[in-house]
XYZ file of C-alpha atoms in Angstrom:
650
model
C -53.307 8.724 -14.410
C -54.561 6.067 -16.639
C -51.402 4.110 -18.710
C -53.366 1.212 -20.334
C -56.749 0.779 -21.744
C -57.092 -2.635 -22.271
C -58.536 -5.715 -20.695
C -57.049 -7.519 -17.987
C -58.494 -10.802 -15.961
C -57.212 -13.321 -13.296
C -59.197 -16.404 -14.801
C -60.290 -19.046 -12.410
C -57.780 -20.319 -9.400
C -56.575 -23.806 -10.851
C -53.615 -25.485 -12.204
C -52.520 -25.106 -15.475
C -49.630 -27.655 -15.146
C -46.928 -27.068 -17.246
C -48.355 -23.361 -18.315
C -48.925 -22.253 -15.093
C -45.928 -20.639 -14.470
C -46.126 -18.729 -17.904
C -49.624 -17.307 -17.205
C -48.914 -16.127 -13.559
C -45.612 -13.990 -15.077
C -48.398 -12.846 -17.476
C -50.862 -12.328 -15.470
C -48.357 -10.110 -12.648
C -46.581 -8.523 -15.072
C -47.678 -7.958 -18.283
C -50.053 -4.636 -17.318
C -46.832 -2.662 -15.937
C -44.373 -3.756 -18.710
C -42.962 -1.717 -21.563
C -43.655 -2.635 -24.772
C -40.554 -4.327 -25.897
C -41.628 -6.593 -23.325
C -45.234 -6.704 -23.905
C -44.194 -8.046 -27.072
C -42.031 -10.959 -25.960
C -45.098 -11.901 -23.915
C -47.840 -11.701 -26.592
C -45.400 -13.584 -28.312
C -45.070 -16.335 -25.984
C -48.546 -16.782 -25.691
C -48.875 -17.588 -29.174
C -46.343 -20.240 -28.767
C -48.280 -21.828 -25.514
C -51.034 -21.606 -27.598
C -49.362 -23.666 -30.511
C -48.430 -25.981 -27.863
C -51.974 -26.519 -26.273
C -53.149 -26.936 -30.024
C -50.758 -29.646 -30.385
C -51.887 -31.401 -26.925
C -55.242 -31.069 -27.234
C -55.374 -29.252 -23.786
C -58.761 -27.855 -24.476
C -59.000 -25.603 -20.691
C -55.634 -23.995 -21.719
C -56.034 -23.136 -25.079
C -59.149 -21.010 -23.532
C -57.047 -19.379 -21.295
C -54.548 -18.934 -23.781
C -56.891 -17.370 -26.159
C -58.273 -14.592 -23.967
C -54.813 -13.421 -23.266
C -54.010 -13.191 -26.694
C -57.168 -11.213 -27.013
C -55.941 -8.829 -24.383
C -52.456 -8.851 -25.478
C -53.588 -8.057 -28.985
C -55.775 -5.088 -28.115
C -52.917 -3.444 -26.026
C -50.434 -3.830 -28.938
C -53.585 -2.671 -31.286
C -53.425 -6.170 -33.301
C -55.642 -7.884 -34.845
C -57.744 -10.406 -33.066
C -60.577 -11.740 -34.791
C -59.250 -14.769 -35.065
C -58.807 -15.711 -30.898
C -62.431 -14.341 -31.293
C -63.621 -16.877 -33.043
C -61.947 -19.536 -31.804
C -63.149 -18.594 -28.268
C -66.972 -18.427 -29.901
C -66.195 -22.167 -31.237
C -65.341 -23.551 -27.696
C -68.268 -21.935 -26.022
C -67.414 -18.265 -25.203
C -70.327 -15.780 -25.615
C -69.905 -13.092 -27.752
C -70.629 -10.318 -24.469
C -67.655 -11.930 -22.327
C -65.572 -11.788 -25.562
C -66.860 -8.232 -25.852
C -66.338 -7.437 -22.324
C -62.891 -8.453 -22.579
C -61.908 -5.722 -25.257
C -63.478 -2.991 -23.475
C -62.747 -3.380 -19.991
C -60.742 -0.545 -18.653
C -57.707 -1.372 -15.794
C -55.821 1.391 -14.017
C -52.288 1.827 -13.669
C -51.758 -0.530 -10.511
C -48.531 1.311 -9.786
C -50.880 4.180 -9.015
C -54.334 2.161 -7.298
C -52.045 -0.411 -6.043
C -55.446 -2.230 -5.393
C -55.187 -5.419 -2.367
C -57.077 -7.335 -4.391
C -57.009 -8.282 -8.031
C -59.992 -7.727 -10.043
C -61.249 -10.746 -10.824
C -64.019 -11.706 -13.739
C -65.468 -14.977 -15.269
C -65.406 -14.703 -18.882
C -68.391 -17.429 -18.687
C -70.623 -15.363 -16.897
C -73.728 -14.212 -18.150
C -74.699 -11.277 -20.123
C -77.581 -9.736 -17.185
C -74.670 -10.194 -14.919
C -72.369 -7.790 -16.788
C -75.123 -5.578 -16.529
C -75.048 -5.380 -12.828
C -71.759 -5.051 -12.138
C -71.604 -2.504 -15.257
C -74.514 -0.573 -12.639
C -72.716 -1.162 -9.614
C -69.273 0.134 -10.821
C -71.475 3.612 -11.720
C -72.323 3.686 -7.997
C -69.240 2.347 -6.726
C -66.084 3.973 -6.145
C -64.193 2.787 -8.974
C -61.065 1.372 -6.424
C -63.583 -1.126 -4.807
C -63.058 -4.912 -5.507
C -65.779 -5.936 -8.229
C -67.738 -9.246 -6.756
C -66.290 -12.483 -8.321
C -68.880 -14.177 -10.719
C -70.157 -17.792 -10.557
C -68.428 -20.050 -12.545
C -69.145 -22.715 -15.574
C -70.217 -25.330 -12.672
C -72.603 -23.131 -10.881
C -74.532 -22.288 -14.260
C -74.161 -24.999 -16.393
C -77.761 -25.258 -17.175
C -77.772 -21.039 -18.435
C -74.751 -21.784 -19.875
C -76.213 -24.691 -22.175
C -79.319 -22.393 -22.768
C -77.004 -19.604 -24.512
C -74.370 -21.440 -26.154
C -76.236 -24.822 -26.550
C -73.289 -26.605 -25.366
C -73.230 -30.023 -22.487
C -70.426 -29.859 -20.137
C -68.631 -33.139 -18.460
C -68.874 -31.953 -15.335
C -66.679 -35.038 -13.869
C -66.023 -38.465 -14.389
C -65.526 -41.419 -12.098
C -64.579 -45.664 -12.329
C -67.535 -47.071 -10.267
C -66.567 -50.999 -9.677
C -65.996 -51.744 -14.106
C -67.448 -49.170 -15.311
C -66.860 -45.419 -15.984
C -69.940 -42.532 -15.118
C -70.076 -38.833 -16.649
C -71.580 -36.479 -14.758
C -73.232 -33.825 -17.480
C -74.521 -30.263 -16.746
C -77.702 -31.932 -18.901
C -79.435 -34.860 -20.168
C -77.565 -36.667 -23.409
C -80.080 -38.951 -25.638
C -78.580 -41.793 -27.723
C -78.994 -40.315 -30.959
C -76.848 -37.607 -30.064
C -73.740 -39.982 -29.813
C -71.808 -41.283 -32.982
C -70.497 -44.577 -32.543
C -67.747 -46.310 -34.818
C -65.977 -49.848 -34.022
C -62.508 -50.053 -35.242
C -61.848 -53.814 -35.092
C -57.878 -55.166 -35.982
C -56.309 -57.983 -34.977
C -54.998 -57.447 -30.866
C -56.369 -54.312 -31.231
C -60.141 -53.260 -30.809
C -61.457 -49.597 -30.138
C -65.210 -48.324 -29.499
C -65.382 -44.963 -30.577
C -68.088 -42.428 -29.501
C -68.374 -38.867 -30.330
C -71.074 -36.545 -29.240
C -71.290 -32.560 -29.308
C -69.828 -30.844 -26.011
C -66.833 -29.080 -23.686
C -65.115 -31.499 -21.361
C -64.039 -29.872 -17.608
C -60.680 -31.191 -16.590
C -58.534 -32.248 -18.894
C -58.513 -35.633 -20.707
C -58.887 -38.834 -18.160
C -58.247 -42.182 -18.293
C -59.870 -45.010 -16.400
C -58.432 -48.910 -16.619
C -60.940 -51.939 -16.289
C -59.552 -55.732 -16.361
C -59.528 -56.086 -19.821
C -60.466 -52.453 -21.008
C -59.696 -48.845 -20.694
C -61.583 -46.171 -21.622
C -59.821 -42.518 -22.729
C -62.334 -39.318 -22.769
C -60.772 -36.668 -24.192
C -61.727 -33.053 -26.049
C -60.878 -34.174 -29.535
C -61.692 -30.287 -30.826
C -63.282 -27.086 -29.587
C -67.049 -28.696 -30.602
C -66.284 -32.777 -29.445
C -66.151 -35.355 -26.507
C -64.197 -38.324 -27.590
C -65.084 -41.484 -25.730
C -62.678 -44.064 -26.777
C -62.630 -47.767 -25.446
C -59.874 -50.232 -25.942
C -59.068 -53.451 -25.765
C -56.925 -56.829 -26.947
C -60.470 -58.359 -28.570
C -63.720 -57.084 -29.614
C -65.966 -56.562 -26.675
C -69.667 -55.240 -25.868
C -70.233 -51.939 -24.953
C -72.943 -50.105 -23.464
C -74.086 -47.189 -23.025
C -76.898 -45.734 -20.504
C -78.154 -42.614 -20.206
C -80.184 -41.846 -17.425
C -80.625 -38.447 -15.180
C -77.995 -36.467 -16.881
C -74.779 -39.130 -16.297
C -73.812 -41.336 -18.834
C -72.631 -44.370 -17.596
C -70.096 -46.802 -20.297
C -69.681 -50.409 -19.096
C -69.223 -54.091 -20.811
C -72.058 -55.717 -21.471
C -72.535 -58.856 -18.661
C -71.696 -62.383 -20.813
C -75.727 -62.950 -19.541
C -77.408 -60.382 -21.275
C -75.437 -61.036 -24.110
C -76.056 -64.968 -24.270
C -79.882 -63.937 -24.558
C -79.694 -60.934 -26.961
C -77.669 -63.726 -29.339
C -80.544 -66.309 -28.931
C -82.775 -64.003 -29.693
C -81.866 -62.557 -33.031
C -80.619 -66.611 -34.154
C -84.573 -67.426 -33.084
C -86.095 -64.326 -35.350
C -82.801 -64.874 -38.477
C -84.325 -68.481 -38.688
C -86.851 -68.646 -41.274
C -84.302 -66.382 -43.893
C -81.920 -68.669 -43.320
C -84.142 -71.486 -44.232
C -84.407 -70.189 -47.564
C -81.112 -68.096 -47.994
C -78.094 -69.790 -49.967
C -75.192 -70.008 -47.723
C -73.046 -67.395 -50.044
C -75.978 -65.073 -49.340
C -75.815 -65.693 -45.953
C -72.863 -63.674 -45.436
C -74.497 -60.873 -47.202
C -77.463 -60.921 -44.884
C -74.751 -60.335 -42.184
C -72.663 -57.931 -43.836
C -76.169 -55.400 -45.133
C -76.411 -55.031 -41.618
C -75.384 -51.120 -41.091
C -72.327 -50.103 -38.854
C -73.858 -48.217 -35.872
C -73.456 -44.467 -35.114
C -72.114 -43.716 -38.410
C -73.810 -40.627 -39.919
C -71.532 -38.857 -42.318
C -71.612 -40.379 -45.349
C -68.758 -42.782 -46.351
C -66.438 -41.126 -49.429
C -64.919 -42.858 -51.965
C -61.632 -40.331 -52.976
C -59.866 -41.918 -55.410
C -58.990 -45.435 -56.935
C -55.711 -46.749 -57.835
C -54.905 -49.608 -60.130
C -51.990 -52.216 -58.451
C -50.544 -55.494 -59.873
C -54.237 -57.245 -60.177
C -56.256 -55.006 -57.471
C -57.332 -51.863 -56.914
C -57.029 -49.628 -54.288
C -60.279 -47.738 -52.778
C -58.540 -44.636 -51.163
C -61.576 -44.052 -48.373
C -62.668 -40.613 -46.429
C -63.012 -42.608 -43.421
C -62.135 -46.256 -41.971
C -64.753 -48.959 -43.248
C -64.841 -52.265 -41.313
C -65.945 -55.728 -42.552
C -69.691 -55.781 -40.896
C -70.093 -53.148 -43.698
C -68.882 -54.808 -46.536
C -71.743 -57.181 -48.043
C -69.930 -59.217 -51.165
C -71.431 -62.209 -52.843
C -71.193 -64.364 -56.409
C -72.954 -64.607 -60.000
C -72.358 -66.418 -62.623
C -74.073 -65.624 -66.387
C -73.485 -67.917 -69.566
C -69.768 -66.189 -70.024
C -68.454 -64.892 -66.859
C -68.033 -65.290 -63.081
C -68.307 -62.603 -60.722
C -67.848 -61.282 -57.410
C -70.317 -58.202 -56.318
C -69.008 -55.980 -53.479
C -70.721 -52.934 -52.252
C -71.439 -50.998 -48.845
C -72.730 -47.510 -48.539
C -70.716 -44.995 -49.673
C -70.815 -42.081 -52.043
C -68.299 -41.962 -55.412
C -66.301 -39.376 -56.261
C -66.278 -38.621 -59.715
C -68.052 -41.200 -62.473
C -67.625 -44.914 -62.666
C -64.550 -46.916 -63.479
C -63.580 -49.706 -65.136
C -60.234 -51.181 -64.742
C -58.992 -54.340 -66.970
C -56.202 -57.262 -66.462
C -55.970 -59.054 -69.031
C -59.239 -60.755 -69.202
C -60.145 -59.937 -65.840
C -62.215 -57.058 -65.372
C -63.124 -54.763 -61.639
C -65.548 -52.030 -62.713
C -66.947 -49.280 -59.784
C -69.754 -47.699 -59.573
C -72.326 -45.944 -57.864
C -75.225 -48.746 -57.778
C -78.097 -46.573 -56.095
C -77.767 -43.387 -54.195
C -76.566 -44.831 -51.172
C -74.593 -47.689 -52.384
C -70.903 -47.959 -54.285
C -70.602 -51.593 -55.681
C -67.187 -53.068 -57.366
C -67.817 -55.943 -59.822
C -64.921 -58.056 -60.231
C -65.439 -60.207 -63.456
C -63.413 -63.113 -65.337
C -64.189 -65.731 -67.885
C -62.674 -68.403 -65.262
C -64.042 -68.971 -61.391
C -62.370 -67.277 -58.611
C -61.495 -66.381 -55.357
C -61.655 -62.821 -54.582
C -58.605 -60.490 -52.508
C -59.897 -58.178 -49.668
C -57.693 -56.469 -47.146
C -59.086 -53.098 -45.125
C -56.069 -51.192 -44.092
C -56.624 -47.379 -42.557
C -58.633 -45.684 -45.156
C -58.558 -48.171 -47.649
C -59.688 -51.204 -49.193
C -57.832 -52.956 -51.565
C -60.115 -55.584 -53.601
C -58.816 -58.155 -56.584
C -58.507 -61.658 -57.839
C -56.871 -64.698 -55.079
C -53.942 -65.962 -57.875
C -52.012 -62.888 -56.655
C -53.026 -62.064 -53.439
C -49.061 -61.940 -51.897
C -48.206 -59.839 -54.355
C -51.470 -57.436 -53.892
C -50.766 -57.081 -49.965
C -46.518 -56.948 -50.227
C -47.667 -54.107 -52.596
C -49.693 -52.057 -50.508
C -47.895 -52.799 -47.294
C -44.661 -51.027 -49.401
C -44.956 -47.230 -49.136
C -47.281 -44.308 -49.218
C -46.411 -43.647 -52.282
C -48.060 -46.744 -54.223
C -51.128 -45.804 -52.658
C -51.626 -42.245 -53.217
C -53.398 -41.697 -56.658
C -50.993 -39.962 -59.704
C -53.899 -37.496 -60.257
C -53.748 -36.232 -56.692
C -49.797 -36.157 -56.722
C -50.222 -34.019 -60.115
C -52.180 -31.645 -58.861
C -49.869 -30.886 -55.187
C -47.432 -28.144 -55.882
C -44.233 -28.312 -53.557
C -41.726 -25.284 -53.466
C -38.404 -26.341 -52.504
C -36.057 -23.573 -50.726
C -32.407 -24.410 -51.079
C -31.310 -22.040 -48.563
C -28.523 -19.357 -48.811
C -27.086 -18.828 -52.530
C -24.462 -15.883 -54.384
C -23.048 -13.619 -51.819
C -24.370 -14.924 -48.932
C -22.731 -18.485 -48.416
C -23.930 -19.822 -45.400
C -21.800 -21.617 -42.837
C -18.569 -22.673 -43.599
C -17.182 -26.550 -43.138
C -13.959 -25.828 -43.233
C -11.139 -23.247 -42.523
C -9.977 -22.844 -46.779
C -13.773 -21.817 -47.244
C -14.310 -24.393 -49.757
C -17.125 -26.627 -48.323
C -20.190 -24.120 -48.153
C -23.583 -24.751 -47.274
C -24.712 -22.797 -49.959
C -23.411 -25.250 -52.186
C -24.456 -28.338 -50.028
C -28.013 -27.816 -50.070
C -28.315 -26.395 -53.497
C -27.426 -30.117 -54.323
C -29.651 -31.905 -51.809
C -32.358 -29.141 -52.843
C -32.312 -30.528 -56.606
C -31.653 -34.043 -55.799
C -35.033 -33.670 -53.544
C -36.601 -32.098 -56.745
C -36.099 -34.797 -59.078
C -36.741 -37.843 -56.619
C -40.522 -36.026 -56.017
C -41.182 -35.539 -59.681
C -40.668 -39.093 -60.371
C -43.241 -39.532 -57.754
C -45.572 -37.125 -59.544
C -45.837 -33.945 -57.881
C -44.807 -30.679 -59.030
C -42.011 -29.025 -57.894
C -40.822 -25.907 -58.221
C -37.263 -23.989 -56.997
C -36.967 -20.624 -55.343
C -33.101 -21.167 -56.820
C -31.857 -23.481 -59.206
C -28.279 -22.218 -59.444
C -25.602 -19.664 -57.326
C -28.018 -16.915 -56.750
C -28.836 -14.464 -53.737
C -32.201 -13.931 -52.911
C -34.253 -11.931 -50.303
C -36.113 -13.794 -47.923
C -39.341 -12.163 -48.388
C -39.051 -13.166 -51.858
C -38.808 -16.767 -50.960
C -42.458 -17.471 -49.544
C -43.901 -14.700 -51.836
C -42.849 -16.639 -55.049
C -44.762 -20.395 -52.910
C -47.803 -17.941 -52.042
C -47.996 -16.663 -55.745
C -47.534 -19.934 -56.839
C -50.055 -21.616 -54.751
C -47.542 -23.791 -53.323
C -49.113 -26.786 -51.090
C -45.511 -27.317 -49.254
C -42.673 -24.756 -48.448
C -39.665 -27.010 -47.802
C -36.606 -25.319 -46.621
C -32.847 -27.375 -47.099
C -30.112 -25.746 -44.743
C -26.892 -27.300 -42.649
C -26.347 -26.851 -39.254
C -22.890 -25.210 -37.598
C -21.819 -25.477 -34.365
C -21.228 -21.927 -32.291
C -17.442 -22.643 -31.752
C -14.596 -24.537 -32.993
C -15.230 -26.138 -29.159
C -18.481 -27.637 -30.071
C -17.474 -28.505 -33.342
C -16.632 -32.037 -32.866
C -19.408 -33.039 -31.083
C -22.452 -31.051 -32.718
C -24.287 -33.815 -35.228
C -27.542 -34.547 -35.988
C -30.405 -34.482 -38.429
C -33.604 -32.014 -37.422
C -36.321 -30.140 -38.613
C -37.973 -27.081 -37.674
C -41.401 -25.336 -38.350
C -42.435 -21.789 -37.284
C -43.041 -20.501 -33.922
C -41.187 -18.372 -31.339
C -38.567 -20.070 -30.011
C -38.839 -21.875 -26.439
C -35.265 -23.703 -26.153
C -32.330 -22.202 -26.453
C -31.120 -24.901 -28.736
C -33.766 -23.683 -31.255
C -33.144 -19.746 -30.738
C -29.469 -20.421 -32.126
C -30.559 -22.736 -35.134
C -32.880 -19.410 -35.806
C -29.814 -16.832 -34.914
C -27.667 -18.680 -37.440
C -30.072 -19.105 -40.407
C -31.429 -15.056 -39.813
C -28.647 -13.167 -39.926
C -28.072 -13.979 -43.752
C -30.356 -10.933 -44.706
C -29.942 -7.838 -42.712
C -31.777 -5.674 -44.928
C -34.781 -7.988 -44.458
C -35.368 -7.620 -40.840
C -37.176 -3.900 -41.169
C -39.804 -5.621 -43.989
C -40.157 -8.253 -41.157
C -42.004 -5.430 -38.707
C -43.438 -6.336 -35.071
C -46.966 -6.526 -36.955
C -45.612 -9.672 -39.574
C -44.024 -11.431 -36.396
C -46.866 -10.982 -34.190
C -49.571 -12.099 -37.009
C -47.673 -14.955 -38.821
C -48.957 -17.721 -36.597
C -51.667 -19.317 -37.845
C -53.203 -22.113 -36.046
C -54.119 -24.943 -38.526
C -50.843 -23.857 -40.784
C -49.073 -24.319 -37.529
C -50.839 -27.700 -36.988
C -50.264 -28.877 -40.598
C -46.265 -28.248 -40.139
C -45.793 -29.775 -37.230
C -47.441 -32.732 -38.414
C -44.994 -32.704 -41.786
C -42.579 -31.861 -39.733
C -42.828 -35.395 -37.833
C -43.654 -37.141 -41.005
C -40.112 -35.790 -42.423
C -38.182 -36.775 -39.714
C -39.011 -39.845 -39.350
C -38.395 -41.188 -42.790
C -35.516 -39.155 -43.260
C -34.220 -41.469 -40.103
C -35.693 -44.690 -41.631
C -34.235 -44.340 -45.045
C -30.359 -42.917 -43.903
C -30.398 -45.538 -40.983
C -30.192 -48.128 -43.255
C -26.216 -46.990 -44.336
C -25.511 -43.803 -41.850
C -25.532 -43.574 -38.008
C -27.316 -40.781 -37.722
C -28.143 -38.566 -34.481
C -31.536 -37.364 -34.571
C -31.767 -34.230 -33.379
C -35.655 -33.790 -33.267
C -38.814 -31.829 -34.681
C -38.259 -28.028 -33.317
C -40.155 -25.025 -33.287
C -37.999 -22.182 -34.226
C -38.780 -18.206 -35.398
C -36.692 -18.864 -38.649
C -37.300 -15.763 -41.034
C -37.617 -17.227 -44.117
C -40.295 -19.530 -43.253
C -42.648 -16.459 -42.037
C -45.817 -15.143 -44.231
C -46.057 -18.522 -45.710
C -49.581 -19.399 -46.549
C -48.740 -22.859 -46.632
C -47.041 -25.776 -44.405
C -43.812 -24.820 -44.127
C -40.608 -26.285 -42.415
C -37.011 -26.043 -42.723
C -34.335 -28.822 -42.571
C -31.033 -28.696 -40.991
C -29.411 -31.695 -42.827
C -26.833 -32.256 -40.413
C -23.788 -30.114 -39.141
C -21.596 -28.831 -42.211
C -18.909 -27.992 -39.233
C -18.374 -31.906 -37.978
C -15.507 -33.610 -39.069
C -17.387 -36.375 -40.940
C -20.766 -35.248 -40.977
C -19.834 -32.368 -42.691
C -18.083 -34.850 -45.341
C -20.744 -36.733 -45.387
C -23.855 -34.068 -45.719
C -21.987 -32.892 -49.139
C -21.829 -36.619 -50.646
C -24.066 -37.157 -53.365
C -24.360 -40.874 -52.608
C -26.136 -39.368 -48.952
C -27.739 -36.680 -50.520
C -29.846 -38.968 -52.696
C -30.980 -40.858 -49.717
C -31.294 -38.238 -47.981
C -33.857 -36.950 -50.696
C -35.717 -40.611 -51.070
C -36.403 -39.965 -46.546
C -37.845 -36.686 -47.248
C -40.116 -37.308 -50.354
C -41.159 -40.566 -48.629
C -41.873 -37.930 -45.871
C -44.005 -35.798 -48.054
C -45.755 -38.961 -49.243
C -46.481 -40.057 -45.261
C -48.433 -36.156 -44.791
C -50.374 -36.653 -47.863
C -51.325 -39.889 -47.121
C -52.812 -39.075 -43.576
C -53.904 -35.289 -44.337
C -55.495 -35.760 -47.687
């Protein structure tokens, strides 16, 4: 008799590493479980997932994925979104298809030798011939395995229009790719990111890498490849100084080596032989600008200019992407009143052009043609002119302050981030607990309750972000209960950008009372450690009535992947200054960035994490979490957080 209508596949006989255990119990068990326990595993796949996200383990997040698709159609879920995901990394729409209709029999009852097993990268006439052979087959007999990826890599390109990395290998010092087809040049993008002690050659070109990421060392280079998402090969060279790279593409390998000293001796002799006659005429300020019109290779998108921010005497260009020096052309003027220095590289302005003034100094921006931003920096008296490229941003001004322009933007995130953007981010702050529900308890009288505690820290993180310019808003300001469901429905109706939750820890017993310390936050996923499952016990059980609103269906559909992404990343950024700024007065155990399922943060349409402050139950951390002399530091570590994930996610 037939128990389960579903899809069910062995994929592919190789290692998963650390997953591989996981899939196997999946793969064994999953078919013959109840569903109680076909839940716990749909919902550990979705926490693999997360992981393999996270990792940018491209061949497990694939595997991952069609699980979730089968999981999802047993437990009649929704799962569009694996679907599409699948599509991105090169899945055809028939094996996704094939996947949801595919019928397995009890295998209590066919107890079968052999495990069916089908590629879910096999092609659509071959579906169609084992769909006619299973009509003239007894239904019992094994189904043939299908070719995989490697054997058809050419059909394979023709459908999804995808190259494969095949393989990789270090021949003497250089590194070959073995592709499923040819690659051209123009197909690669190519960026240089040149710092001091710290160059990288960056390459990106349309395609699935087979593997894994690998990583080849040379004498005085290494090279990384990597699937940097679903759609991209990353080809990333380092090294201590700038070096030559090359590329050749010949016979479908691309082969990456340094460029011999000798071939680059001549290529330098040539270009100073055909530069000579400009140079001849060419004043020597305008000979840097010959040099710096010269276009930085590979790049394609066009350069962004966000935002600008006004500093001491400079402004800040906040950048969509890194700009280097070679693309930076800047030279002087000088007309019957002022001096100037003329800036510009190719770029696109957001907004209209500004003007800036400083005294009697002037820096106006604007966009000069099409293609081109310039920044004319103008005074009645000659100067020297400022430049310093740091991450996404260039920072230009006049040489009398120059210390004070770089101690300034080497301070925090926050100077740099424009007031305008900050106005315009809405953060929802969660103090958690509140009115009959107190929380954990610090002591035996019942007088030091979290409830109280992180109301305090809650507001204290309030204020310190308005001063920075955001917008904050409180799901409580005073003593008051409120439903968890309520929580992330009043960010979602408010359009919140950030969900940050403020709780205290408590140690299980009076035991582990004296020794459980430590600062650590949490964003959403099913638990994995059983550190993390208590955190989650201890924080849920405030709200019984809320746990039938939270059905299977809201558990099993609140992870999305980029949300997940985007609060694990805050996550970190938290953290870390919360440690930085506390450090400099507290010792302070750091207990970590966790994934936890914590209640309140589900159905948030937002990134969301919650932070356990420290342990209300420890002897002096518990003291010490309900100071308001920590509590304010503890608020400047978190905003400086929030300013850290803005920063690098704008």
């Amino acid at each position: 008799m037939i128990k389960f209508l579903f899809c069910f596949f062995v994929f592919f006989n190789f290692c998963f590493g650390a997953y591989e255990k996981e899939l196997d119990n999946f793969d064994n068990n999953f078919i013959t479980s109840k569903a109680d326990a076909q839940i716990k595993f749909h919902q550990q796949l979705k926490s693999l997932y997360i992981q393999s996200v996270i990792n940018e383990d491209e061949k497990t997040k694939i595997e991952l994925l069609k699980r979730l698709i089968i999981s999802s159609n047993v437990l009649n879920l929704d799962d569009r979104s694996y679907a599409e995901e699948l599509k991105e990394s090169g899945v055809s729409q028939s094996s996704i298809n094939a996947l949801r209709k595919a019928v397995i029999k009890d295998k209590k009852r066919n107890n079968p030798p052999n495990n069916t097993e089908i590629s879910t990268f096999s092609q659509t006439q071959s579906q169609k011939n084992i769909s006619k052979e299973k009509k003239d087959q007894d239904v019992n007999k094994k189904v043939e395995k299908k070719p995989q990826v490697q054997n058809s890599s050419l059909d394979t390109k023709k459908e999804n229009d995808k190259i494969y990395v095949l393989s990789s290998n270090k021949i003497s010092q250089s590194v070959e790719l073995k592709l499923n087809t040819n690659l051209n040049e123009k197909d690669v993008k190519s960026f240089v990111l040149d710092e001091k002690g710290n160059f990288r050659h960056i390459s990106d070109f349309n395609g699935v890498l087979e593997g894994g990421k690998k990583e080849y060392k040379m004498d005085d280079y290494r090279v990384v490849i990597s699937q940097y998402n679903p759609k991209t090969i990353r080809i990333v060279i380092y090294a201590k100084e700038r070096i030559p790279i090359v590329f050749d593409f010949n016979d479908k390998k691309l082969k990456i080596s340094k460029q011999s000293s000798t071939v680059l001796k001549t290529a330098k002799k040539e270009t100073m032989q055909k530069d000579l006659p400009k140079k001849q005429e060419i004043k020597s300020v305008k000979t840097q600008n010959s040099q710096d019109k010269k276009p930085k290779q590979g790049r394609k998108d066009p350069l962004y200019v966000l935002d600008v921010d006004k500093i001491s005497n400079a402004v800040i260009l906040n950048l969509s992407d890194t700009l280097s020096d070679d693309e930076i052309s800047i030279f002087s003027s000088k007309d019957q009143k002022f001096f100037r220095q003329i800036v510009s590289f190719k770029g696109i302005l957001e907004g209209n052009r500004k003007n800036f003034t400083f005294g009697k100094n002037n820096i106006t921006i604007t966009q000069y043609n099409p293609k081109t931003v310039r920044i004319v920096l103008s005074s009645l008296k000659e100067f020297d002119i400022s430049k310093n490229l740091e991450n996404k941003s260039l920072t230009l001004g006049f040489q009398k302050d120059s210390k004070k322009i770089s101690n300034k933007n080497n301070n925090n995130n926050k100077n740099i981030l424009n007031s305008n953007f900050k106005s315009r981010k809405i953060i929802v702050i969660d103090a958690g607990h509140g009115g009959k529900d107190s929380g954990a308890l610090g002591n035996k009288q019942g007088t030091l309750k979290e409830k109280n505690v992180v109301l305090s820290t809650a507001l204290k993180l309030g204020s310190e972000l308005k001063k920075r310019g955001y917008r904050v808003l409180y799901t409580r300001s005073t003593d008051q209960f409120i439903n968890l469901r309520d929580r992330t429905k009043f960010a979602n109706d408010k359009r919140a950008d950030l969900f940050i939750s403020v709780h205290a820890n408590a140690a299980p017993n009076a035991k582990k009372a004296k020794s459980a310390e430590g600062v650590e936050t949490f964003f959403l996923s099913p638990a994995r450690s059983e550190r993390s499952k208590k955190a989650a016990e201890k924080e849920n059980q405030g709200d019984f009535e809320e746990i039938n609103y939270f059905s299977k269906q809201s558990i099993l559909n609140f992870l999305n992947r980029e949300k997940i992404v985007a609060s694990n990343k805050l996550a970190i950024d938290v953290q870390k200054n919360i440690l930085t700024q506390t450090r400099k007065k507290y010792k302070i155990v750091d207990g970590g960035v966790r994934e936890a399922p914590f209640w309140v943060l589900v159905g948030a349409q937002m990134p969301a994490i919650l932070i356990e402050i420290g342990y209300i139950t420890h002897p002096s951390e518990g003291q010490r979490i309900a100071s308001k002399n920590f509590q304010d530091i503890l608020a400047k570590g978190i905003a400086d957080g929030v300013d850290s994930y803005f920063y690098h996610n704008r």
